[in-house]
Tab-separated table of C-alpha atoms and ligand atoms in Angstrom:
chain	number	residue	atom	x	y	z
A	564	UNK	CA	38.049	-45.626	46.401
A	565	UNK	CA	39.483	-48.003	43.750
A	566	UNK	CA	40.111	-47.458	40.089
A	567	UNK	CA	37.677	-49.130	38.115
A	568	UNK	CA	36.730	-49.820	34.522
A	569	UNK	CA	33.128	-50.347	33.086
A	570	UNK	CA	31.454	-50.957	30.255
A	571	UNK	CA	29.786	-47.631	28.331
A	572	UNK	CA	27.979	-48.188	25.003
A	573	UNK	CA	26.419	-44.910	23.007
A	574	UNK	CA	23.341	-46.921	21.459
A	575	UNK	CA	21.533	-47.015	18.077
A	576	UNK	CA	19.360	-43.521	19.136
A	577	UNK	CA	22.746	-41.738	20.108
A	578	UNK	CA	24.931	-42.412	17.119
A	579	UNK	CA	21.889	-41.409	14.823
A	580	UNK	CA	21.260	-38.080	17.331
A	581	UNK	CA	24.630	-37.320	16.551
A	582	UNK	CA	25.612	-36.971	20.036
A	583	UNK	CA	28.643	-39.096	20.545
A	584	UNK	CA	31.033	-36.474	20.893
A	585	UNK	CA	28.489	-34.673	23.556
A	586	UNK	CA	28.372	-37.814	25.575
A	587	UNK	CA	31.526	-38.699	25.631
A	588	UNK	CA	32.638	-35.141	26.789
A	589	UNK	CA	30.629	-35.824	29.753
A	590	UNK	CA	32.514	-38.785	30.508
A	591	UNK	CA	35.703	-37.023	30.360
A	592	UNK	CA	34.333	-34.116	31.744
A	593	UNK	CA	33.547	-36.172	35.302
A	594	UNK	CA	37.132	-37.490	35.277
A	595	UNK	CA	36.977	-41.286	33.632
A	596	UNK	CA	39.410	-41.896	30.970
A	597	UNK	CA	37.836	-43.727	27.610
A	598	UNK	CA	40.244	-46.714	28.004
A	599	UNK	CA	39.244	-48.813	24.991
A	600	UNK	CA	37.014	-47.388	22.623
A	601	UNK	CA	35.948	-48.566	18.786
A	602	UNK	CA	31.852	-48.764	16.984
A	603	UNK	CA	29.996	-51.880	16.013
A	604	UNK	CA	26.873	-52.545	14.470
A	605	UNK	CA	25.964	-55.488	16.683
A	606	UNK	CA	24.640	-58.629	15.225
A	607	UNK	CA	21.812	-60.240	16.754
A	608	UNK	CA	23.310	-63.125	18.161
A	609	UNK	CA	26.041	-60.445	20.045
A	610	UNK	CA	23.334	-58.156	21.420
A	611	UNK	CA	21.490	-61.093	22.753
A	612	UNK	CA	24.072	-62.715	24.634
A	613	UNK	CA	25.169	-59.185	25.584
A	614	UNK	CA	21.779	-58.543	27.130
A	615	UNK	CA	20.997	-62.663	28.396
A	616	UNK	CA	19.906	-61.268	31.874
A	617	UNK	CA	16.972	-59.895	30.533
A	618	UNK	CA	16.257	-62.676	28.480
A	619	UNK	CA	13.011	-63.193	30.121
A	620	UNK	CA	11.700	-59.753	30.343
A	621	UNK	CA	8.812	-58.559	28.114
A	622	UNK	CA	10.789	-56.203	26.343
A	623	UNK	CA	14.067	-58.260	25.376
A	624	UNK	CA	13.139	-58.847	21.484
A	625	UNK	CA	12.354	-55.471	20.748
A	626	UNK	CA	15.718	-54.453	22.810
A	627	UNK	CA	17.648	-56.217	20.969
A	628	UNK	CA	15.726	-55.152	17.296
A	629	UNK	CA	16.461	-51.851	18.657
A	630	UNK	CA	20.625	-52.744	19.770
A	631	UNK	CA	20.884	-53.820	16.353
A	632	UNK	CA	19.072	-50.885	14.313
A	633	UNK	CA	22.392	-48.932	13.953
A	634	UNK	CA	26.232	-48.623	14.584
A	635	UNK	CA	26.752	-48.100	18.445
A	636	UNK	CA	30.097	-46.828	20.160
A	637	UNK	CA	31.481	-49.571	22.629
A	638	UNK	CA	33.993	-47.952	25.345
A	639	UNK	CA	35.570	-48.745	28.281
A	640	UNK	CA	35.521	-46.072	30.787
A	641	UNK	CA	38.284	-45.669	33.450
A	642	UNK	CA	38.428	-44.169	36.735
A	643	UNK	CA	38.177	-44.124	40.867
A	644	UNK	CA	34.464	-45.215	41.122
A	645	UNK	CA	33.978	-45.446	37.692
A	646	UNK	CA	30.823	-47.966	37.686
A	647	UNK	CA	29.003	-45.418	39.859
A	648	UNK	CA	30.232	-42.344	38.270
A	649	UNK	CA	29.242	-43.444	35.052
A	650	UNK	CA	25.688	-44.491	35.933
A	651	UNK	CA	24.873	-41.538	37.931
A	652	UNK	CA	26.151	-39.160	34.818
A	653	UNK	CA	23.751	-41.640	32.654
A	654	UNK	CA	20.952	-40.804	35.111
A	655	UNK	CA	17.639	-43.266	35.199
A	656	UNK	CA	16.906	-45.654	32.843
A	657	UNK	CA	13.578	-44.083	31.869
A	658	UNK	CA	14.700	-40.333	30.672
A	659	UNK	CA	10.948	-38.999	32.340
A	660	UNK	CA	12.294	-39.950	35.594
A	661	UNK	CA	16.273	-39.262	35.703
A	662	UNK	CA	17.577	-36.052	36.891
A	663	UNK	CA	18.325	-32.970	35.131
A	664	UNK	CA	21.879	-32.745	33.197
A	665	UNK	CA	21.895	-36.388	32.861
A	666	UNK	CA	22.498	-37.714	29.611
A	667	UNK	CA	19.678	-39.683	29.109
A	668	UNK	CA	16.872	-36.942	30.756
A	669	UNK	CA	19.118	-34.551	27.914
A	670	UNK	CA	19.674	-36.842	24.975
A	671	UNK	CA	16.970	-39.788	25.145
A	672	UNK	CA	13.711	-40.266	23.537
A	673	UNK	CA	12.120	-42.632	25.749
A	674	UNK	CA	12.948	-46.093	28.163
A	675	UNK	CA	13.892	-47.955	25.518
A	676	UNK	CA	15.704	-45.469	23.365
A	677	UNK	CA	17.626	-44.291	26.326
A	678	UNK	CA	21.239	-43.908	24.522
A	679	UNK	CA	23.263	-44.971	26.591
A	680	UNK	CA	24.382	-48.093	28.784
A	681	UNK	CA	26.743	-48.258	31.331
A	682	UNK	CA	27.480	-51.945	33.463
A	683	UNK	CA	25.501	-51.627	36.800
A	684	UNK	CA	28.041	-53.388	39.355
A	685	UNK	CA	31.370	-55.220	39.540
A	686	UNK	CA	30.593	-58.390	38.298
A	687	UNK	CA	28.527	-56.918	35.545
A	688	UNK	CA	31.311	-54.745	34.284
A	689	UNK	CA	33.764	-57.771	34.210
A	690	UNK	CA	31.592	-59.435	32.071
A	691	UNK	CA	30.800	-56.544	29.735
A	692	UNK	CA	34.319	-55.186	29.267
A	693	UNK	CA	35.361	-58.918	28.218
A	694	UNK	CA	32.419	-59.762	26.564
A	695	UNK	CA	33.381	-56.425	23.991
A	696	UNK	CA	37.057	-56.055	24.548
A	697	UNK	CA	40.321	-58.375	25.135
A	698	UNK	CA	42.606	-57.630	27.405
A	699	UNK	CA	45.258	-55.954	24.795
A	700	UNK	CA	42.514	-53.525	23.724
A	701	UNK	CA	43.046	-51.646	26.637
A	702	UNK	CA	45.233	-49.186	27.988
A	703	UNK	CA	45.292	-49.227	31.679
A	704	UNK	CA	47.491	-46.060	32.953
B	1673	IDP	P1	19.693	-49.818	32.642
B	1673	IDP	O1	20.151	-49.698	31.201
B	1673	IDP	O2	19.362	-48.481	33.246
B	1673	IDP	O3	20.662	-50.620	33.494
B	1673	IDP	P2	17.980	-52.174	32.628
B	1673	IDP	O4	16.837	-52.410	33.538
B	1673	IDP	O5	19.234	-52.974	32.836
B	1673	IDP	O6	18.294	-50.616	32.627
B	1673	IDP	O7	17.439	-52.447	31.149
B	1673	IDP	C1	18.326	-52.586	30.060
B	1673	IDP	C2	17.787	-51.796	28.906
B	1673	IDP	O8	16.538	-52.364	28.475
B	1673	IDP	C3	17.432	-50.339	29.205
B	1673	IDP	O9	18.543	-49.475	29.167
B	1673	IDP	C4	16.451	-50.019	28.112
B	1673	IDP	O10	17.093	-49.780	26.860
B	1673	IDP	C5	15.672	-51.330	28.032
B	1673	IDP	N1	14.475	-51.323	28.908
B	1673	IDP	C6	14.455	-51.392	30.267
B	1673	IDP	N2	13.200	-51.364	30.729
B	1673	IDP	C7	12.400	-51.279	29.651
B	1673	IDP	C8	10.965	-51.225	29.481
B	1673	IDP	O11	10.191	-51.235	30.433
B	1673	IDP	N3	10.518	-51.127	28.189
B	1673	IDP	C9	11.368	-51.123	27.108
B	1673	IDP	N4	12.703	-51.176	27.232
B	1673	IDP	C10	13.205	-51.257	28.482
B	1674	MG	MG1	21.237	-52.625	33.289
């Protein structure tokens, strides 16, 4: 299994929770590494580019309202399988269906408000991690 790095972000709903430190504990407890890490509050132009696959879906305007409600933490997580790891420690996008222990069935408020993100394949995170980070933001060891 290869080392990896993708894309985390703690969103709007998670800062304001106050669960950062929670969340990110997970991450560290699982084995990935936080490999760049700083918060933004996202403008819109930035969460809609961030988000331009979903451009067409119903919910994209009020995603992006909601990306850019509040400071969010941008990481880079680093590990062996970290795209996986990270999504299955995330759990389901809609909290009512992911598993138990899960951040988002423990932390999130509902499909939208779901706290966190985490890229969802290898060409996905390449894009992310760029799209947030340059390549001297990172430590790689
Ligand atoms: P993911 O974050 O689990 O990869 P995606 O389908 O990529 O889920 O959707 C991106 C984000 O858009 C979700 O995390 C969530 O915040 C929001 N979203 C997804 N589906 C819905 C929906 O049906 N209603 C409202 N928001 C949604
Ligand atoms: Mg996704």
């Amino acid at each position: 299994m290869a080392v990896e790095q993708t894309l985390s972000i703690i969103k709007p709903d998670g800062v304001k929770k106050g669960v950062i430190g929670q969340v990110i504990a997970r991450f560290e407890g699982a084995g990935l590494k936080v490999a760049a890490m700083k918060m933004a509050h996202l403008t819109r132009a930035q969460a809609e580019g961030f988000y331009h696959v979903h451009q067409q879906r119903p919910f994209f305007g009020s995603l992006v309202e909601f990306m850019t409600s509040g400071p969010v933490v941008l990481m880079i997580l680093q590990g062996e399988n970290a795209i996986a790891k990270n999504r299955e420690l995330m759990g389901a996008t809609d909290p009512a269906k992911a598993a138990p222990g899960t951040i988002r069935k423990d932390f999130a408020s509902g499909i939208e408000q779901n706290t966190v993100h985490g890229s969802d394949g290898p060409d996905t995170a390449a894009f992310e991690t760029q799209y947030f980070f340059n390549v001297f933001d990172r430590v790689n060891e």
